[in-house]
PDB file of C-alpha atoms in Angstrom:
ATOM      1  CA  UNK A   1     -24.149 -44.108  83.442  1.00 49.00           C
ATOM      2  CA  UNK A   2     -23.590 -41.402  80.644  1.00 55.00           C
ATOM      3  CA  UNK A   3     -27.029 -40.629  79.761  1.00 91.00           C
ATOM      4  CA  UNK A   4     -27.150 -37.101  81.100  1.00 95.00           C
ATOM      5  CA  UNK A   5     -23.168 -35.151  80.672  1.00 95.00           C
ATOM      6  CA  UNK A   6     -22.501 -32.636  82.366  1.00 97.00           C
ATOM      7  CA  UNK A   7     -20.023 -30.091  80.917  1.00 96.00           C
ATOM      8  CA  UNK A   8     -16.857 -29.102  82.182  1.00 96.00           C
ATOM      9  CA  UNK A   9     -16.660 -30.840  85.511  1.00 95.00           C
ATOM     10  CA  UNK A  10     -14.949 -28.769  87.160  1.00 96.00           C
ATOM     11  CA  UNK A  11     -14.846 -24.539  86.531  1.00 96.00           C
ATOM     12  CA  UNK A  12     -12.336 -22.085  88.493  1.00 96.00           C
ATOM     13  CA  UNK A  13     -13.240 -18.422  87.252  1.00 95.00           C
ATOM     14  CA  UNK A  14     -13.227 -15.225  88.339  1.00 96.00           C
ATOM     15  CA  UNK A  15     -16.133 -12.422  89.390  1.00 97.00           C
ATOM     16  CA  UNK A  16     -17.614 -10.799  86.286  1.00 96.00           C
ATOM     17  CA  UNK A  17     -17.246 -13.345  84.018  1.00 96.00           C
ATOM     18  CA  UNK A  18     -19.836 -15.191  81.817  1.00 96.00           C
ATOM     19  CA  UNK A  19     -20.132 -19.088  82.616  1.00 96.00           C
ATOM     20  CA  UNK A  20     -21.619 -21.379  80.568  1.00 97.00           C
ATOM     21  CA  UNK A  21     -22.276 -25.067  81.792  1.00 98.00           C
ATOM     22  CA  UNK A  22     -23.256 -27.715  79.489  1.00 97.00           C
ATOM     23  CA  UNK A  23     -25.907 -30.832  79.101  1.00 97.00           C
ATOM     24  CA  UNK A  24     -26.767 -33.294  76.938  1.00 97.00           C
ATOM     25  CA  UNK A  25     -28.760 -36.484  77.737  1.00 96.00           C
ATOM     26  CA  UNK A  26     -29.317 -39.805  75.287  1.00 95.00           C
ATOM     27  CA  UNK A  27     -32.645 -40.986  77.453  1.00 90.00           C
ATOM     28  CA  UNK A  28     -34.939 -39.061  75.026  1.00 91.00           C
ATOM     29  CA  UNK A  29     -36.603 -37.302  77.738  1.00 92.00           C
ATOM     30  CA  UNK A  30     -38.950 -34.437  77.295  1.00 91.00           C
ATOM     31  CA  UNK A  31     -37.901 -32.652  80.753  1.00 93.00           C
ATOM     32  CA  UNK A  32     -34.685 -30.937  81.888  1.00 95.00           C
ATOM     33  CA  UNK A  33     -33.571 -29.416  84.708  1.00 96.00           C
ATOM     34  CA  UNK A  34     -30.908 -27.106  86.131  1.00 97.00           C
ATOM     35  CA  UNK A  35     -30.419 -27.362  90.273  1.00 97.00           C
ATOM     36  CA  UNK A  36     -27.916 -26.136  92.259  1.00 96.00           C
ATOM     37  CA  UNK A  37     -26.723 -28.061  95.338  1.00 94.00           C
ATOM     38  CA  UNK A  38     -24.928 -26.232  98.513  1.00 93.00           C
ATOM     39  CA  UNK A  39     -23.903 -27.775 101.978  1.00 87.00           C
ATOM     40  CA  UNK A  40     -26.966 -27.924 104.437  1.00 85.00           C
ATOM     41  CA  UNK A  41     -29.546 -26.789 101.762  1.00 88.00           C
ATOM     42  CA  UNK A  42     -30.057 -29.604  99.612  1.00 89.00           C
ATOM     43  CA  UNK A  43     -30.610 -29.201  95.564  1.00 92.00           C
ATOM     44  CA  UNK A  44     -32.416 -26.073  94.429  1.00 94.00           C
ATOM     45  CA  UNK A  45     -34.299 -25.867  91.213  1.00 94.00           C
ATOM     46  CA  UNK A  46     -32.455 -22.833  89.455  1.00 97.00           C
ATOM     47  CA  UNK A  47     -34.900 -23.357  85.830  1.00 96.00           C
ATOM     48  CA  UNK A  48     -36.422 -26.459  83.985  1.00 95.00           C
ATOM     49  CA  UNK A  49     -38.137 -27.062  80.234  1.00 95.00           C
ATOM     50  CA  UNK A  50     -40.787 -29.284  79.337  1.00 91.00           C
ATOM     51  CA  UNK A  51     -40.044 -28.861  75.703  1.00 90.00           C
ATOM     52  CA  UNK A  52     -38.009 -27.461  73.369  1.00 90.00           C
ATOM     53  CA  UNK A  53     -40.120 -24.092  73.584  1.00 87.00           C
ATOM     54  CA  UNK A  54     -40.609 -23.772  77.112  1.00 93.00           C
ATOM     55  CA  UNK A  55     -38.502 -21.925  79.646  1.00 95.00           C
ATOM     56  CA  UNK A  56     -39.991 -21.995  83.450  1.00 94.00           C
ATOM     57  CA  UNK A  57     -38.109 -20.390  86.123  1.00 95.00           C
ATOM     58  CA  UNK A  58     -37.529 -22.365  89.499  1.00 93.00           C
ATOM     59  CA  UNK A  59     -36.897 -21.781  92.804  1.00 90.00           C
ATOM     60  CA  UNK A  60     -33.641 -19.420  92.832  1.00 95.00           C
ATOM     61  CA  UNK A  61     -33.380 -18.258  88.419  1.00 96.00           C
ATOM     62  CA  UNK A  62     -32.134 -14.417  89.677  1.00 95.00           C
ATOM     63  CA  UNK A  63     -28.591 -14.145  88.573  1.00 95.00           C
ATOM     64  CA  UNK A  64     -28.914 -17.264  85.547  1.00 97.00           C
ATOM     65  CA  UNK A  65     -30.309 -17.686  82.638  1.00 97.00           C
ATOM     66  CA  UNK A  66     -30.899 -20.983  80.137  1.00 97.00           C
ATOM     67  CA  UNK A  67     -31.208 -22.188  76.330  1.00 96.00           C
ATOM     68  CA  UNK A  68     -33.253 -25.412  75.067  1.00 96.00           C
ATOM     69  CA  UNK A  69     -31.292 -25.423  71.664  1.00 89.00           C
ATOM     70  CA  UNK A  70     -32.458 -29.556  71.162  1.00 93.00           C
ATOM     71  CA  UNK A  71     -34.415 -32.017  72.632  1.00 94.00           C
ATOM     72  CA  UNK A  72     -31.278 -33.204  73.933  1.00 96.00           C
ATOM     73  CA  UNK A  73     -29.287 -29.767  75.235  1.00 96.00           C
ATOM     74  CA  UNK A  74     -29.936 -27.667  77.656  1.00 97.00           C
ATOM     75  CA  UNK A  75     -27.467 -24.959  79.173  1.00 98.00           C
ATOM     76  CA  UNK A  76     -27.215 -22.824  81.669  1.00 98.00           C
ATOM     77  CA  UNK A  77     -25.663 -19.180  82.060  1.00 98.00           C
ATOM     78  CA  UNK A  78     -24.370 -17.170  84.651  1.00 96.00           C
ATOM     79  CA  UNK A  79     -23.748 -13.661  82.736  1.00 92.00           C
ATOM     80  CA  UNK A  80     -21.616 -12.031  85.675  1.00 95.00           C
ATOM     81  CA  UNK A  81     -20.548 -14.598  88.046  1.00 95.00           C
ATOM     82  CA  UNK A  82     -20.853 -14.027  91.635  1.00 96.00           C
ATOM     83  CA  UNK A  83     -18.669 -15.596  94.492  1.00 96.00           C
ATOM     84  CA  UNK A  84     -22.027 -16.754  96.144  1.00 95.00           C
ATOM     85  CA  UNK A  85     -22.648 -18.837  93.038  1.00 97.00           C
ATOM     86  CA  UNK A  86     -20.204 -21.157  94.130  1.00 97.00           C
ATOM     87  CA  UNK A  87     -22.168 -24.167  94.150  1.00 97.00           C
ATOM     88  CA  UNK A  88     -22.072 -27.631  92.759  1.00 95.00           C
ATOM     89  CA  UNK A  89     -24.422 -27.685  89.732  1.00 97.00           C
ATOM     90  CA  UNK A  90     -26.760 -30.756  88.378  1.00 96.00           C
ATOM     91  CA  UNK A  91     -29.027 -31.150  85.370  1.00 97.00           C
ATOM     92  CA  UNK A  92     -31.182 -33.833  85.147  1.00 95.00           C
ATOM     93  CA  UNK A  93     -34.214 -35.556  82.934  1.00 95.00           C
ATOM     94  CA  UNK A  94     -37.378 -37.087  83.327  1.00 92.00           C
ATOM     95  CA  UNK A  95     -39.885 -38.561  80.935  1.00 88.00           C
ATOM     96  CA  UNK A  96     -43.181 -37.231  80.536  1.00 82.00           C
ATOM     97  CA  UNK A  97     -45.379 -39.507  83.529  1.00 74.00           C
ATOM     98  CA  UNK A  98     -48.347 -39.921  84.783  1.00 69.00           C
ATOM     99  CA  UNK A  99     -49.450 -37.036  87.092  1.00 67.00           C
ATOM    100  CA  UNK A 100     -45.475 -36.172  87.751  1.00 70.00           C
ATOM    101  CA  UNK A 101     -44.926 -40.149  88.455  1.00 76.00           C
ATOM    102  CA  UNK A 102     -41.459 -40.272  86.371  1.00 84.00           C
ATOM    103  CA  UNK A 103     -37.988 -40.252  88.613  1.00 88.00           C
ATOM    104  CA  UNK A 104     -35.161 -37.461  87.608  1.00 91.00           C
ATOM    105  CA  UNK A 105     -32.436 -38.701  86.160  1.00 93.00           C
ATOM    106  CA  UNK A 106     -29.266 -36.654  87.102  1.00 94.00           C
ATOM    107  CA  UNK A 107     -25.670 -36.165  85.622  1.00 94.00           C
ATOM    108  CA  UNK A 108     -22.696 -36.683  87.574  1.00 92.00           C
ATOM    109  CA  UNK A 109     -22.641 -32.264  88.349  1.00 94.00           C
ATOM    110  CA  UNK A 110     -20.193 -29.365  87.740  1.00 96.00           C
ATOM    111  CA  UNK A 111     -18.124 -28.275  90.968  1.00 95.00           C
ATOM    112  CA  UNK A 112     -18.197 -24.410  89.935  1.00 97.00           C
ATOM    113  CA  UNK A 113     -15.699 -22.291  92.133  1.00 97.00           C
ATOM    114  CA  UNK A 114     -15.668 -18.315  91.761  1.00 97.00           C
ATOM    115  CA  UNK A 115     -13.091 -16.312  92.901  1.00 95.00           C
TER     116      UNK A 115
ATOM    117  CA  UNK B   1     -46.061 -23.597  99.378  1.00 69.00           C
ATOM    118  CA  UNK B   2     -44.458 -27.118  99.595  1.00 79.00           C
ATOM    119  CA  UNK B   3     -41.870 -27.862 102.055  1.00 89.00           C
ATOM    120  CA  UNK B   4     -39.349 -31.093 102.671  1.00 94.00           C
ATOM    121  CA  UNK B   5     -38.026 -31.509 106.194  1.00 95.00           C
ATOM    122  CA  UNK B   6     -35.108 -34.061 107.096  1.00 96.00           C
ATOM    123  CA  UNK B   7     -34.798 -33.590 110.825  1.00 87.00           C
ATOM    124  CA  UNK B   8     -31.382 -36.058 110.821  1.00 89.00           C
ATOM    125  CA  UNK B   9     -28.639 -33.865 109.195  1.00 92.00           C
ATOM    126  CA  UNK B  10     -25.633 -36.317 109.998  1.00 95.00           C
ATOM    127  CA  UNK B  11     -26.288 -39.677 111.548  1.00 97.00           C
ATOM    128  CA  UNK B  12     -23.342 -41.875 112.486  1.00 97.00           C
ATOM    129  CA  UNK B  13     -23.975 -46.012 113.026  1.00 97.00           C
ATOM    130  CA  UNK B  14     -22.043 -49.321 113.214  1.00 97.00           C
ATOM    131  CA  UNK B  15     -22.593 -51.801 110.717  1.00 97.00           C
ATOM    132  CA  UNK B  16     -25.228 -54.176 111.046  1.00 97.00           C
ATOM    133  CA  UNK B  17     -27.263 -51.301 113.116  1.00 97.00           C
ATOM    134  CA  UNK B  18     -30.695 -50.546 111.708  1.00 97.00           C
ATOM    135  CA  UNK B  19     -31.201 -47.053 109.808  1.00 97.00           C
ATOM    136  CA  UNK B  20     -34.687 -44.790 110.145  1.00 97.00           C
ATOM    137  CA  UNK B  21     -34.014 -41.742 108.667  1.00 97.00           C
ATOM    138  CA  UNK B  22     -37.215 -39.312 108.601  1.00 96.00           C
ATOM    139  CA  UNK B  23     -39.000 -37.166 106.127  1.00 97.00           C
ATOM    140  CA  UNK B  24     -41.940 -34.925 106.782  1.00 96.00           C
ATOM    141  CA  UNK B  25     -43.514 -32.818 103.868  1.00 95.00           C
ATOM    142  CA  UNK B  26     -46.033 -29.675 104.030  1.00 92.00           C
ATOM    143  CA  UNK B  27     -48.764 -30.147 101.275  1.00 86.00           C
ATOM    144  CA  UNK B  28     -52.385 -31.222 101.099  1.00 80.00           C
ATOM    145  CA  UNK B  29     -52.854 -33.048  97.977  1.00 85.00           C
ATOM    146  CA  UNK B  30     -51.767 -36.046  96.352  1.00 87.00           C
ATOM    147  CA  UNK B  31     -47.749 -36.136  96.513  1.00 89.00           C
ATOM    148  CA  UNK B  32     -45.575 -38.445  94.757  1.00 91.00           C
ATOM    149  CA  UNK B  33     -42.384 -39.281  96.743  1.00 94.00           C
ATOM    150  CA  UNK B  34     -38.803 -40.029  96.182  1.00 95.00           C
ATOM    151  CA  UNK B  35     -35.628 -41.207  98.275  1.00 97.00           C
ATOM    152  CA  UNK B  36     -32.498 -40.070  96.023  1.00 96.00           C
ATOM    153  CA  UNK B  37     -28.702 -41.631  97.451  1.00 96.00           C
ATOM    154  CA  UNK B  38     -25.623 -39.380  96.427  1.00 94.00           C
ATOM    155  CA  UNK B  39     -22.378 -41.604  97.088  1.00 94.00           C
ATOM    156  CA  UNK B  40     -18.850 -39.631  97.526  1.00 90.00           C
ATOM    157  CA  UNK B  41     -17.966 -37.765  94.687  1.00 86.00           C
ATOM    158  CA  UNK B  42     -21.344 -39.210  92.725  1.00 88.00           C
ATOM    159  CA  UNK B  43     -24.280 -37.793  91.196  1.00 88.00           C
ATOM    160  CA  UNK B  44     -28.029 -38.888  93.229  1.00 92.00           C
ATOM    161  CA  UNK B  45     -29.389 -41.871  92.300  1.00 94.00           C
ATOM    162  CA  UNK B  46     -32.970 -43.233  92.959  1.00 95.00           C
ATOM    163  CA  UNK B  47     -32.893 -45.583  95.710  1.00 96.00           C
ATOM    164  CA  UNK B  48     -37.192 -45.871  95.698  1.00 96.00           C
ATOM    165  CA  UNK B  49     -40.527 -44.048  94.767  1.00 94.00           C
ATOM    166  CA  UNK B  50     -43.720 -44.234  96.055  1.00 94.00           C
ATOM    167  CA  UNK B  51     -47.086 -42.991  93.686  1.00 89.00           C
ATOM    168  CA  UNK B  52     -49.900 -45.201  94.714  1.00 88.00           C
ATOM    169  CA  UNK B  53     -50.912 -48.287  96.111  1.00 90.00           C
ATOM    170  CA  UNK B  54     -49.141 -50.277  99.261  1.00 94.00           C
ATOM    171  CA  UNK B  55     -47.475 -47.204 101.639  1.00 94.00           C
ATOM    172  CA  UNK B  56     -44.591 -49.571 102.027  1.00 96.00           C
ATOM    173  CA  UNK B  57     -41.970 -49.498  99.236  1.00 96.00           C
ATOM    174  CA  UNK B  58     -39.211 -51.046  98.801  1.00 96.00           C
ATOM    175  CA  UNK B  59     -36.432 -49.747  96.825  1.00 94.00           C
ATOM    176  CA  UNK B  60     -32.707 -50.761  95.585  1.00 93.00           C
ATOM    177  CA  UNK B  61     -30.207 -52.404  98.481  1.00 94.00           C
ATOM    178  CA  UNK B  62     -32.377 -53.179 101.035  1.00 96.00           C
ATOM    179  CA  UNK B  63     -34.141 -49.856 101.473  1.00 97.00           C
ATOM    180  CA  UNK B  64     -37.514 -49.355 102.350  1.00 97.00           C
ATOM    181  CA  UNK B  65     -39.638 -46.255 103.126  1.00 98.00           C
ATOM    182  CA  UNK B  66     -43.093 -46.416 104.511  1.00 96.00           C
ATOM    183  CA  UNK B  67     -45.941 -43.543 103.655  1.00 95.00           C
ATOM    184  CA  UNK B  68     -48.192 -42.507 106.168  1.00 95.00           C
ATOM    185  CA  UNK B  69     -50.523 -40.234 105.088  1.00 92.00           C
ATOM    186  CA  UNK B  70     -52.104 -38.692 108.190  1.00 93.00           C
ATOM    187  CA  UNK B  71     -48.361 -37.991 109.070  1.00 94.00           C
ATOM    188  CA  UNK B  72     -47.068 -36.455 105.973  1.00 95.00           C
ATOM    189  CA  UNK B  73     -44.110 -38.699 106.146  1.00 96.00           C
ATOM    190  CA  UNK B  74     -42.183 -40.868 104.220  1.00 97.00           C
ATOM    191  CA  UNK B  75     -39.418 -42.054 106.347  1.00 97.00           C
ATOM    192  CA  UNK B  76     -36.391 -44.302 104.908  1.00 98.00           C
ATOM    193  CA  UNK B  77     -35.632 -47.640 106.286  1.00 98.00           C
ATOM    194  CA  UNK B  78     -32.777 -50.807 106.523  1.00 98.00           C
ATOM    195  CA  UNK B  79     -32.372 -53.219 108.440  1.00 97.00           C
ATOM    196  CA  UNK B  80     -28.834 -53.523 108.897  1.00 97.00           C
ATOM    197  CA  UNK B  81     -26.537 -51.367 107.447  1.00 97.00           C
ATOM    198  CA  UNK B  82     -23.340 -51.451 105.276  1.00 97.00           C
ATOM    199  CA  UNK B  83     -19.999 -49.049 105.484  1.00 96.00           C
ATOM    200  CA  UNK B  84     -21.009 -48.995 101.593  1.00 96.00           C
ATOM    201  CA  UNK B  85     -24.024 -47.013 102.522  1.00 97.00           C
ATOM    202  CA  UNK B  86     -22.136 -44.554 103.587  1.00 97.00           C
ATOM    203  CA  UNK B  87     -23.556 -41.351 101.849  1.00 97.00           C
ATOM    204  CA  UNK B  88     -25.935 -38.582 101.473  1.00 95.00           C
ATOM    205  CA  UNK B  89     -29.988 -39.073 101.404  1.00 97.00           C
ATOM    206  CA  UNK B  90     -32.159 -36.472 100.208  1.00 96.00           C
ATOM    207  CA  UNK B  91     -36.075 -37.097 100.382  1.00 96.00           C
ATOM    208  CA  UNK B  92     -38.011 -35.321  97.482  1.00 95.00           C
ATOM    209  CA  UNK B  93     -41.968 -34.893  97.043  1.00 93.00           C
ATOM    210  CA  UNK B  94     -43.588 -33.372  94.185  1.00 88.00           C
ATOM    211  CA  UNK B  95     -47.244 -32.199  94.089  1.00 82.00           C
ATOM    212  CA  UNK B  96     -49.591 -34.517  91.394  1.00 75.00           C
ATOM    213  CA  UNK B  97     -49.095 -32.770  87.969  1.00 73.00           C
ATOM    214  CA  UNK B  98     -46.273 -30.658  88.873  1.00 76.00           C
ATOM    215  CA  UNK B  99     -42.936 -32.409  88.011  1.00 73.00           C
ATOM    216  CA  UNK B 100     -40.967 -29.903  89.634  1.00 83.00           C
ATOM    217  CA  UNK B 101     -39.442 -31.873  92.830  1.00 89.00           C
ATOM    218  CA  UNK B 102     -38.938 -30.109  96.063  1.00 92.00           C
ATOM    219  CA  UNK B 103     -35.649 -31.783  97.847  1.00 94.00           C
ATOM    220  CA  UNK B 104     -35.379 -31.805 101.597  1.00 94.00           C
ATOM    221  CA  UNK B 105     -31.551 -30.738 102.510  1.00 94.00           C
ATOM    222  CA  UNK B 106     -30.424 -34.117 102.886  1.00 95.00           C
ATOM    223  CA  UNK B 107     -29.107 -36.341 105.919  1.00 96.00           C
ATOM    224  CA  UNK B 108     -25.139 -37.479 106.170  1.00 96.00           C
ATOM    225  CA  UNK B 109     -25.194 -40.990 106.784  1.00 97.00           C
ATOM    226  CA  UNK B 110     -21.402 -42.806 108.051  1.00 97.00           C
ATOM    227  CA  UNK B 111     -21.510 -46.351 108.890  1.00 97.00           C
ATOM    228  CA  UNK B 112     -18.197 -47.665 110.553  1.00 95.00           C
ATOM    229  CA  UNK B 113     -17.125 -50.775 109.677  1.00 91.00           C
TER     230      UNK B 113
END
């Protein structure tokens, strides 16, 4: 399933540097969202967008940032990276639903390791 | 604020055993709920969703969860179990209206052959 890529799959860098992580989806979908997942603590919502113009901040956004540059892209930045960012990342899409009905559809995630 | 709880963190079986695995959520108001499967080395993948209607759903591969209301739980069913359901299960709940899904931190599930 290559509706939602994730880009690179894999990251090695060190502190300090700026990341950027990549993803575009083919489903059409209106939503997209940036989570991080770490051992024990499940997927955390780092940011998501409704729409091209809209930004919201999640759960943990302190440390990243994001772009909606299409209907179809939507990135995510870490300006200095951190060792404790370590994390695998996922983006994922819905459709717009009924009362927050629709499922997420997720890409296959970034392993990003910082050193 | 909302809340997911998955009380099993690893659970080992046999195959052919039966599988509960339990989710509680903290929230008052109408909830739509999700079971997600992530396979080795795969991204999650919905296994079943419950909005409205009949509390028992049943999902992809034999899965089932049941919602009980009074509870707050949405708790994830088989009957028998295969060593290719071997993987991670995260429960997720999302207030009406919100979209933005709260995951519970997910239960490690090895079946042995």
């Amino acid at each position: 399933d290559a509706d939602v890529t994730q880009t690179p799959r894999n990251r090695i860098t060190k502190t300090g540097k700026r990341i950027m992580l990549e993803c575009s989806q083919t489903k059409g979908h209106d939503r997209m969202y940036w989570y991080r997942q770490d051992p024990g603590l499940g997927l955390r919502l780092i940011y998501y967008s409704f729409d091209v113009k809209d930004i919201n901040k999640g759960e943990i956004s302190d440390g990243y940032s994001v772009s909606r540059q299409a209907q179809a892209k939507f990135s995510l930045s870490l300006e200095s990276a951190i060792p404790n960012q370590t994390a695998l990342y996922f983006c994922a899409t819905s459709e717009r639903g009924t009362g927050g009905n629709q499922p997420q559809h997720f890409g296959d995630g970034t392993r990003l390791s910082i050193l | 604020a909302q809340s997911v709880s998955q009380h099993n963190h690893h659970v080992i079986l046999s195959e052919a055993a039966s599988l509960e695995l339990g989710c509680n959520y903290s929230y008052g108001g109408t909830v739509n709920l999700f079971w997600y499967v992530q396979y080795p080395g795969q991204h999650l993948q919905l296994l079943l969703k419950y909005f409205s209607g009949d509390p028992l759903v049943k999902g992809i591969k034999g899965f089932e969860a049941e919602f009980i209301k009074s509870k707050f739980s949405f708790n994830l069913r088989k009957p028998s179990v295969q060593w290719s359901d071997t993987a991670e299960y995260f429960c997720a709940v999302n207030a009406y209206n919100t979209d933005k899904l709260i995951f519970g931190t997910g239960t490690r599930l090895q079946v042995f052959p």
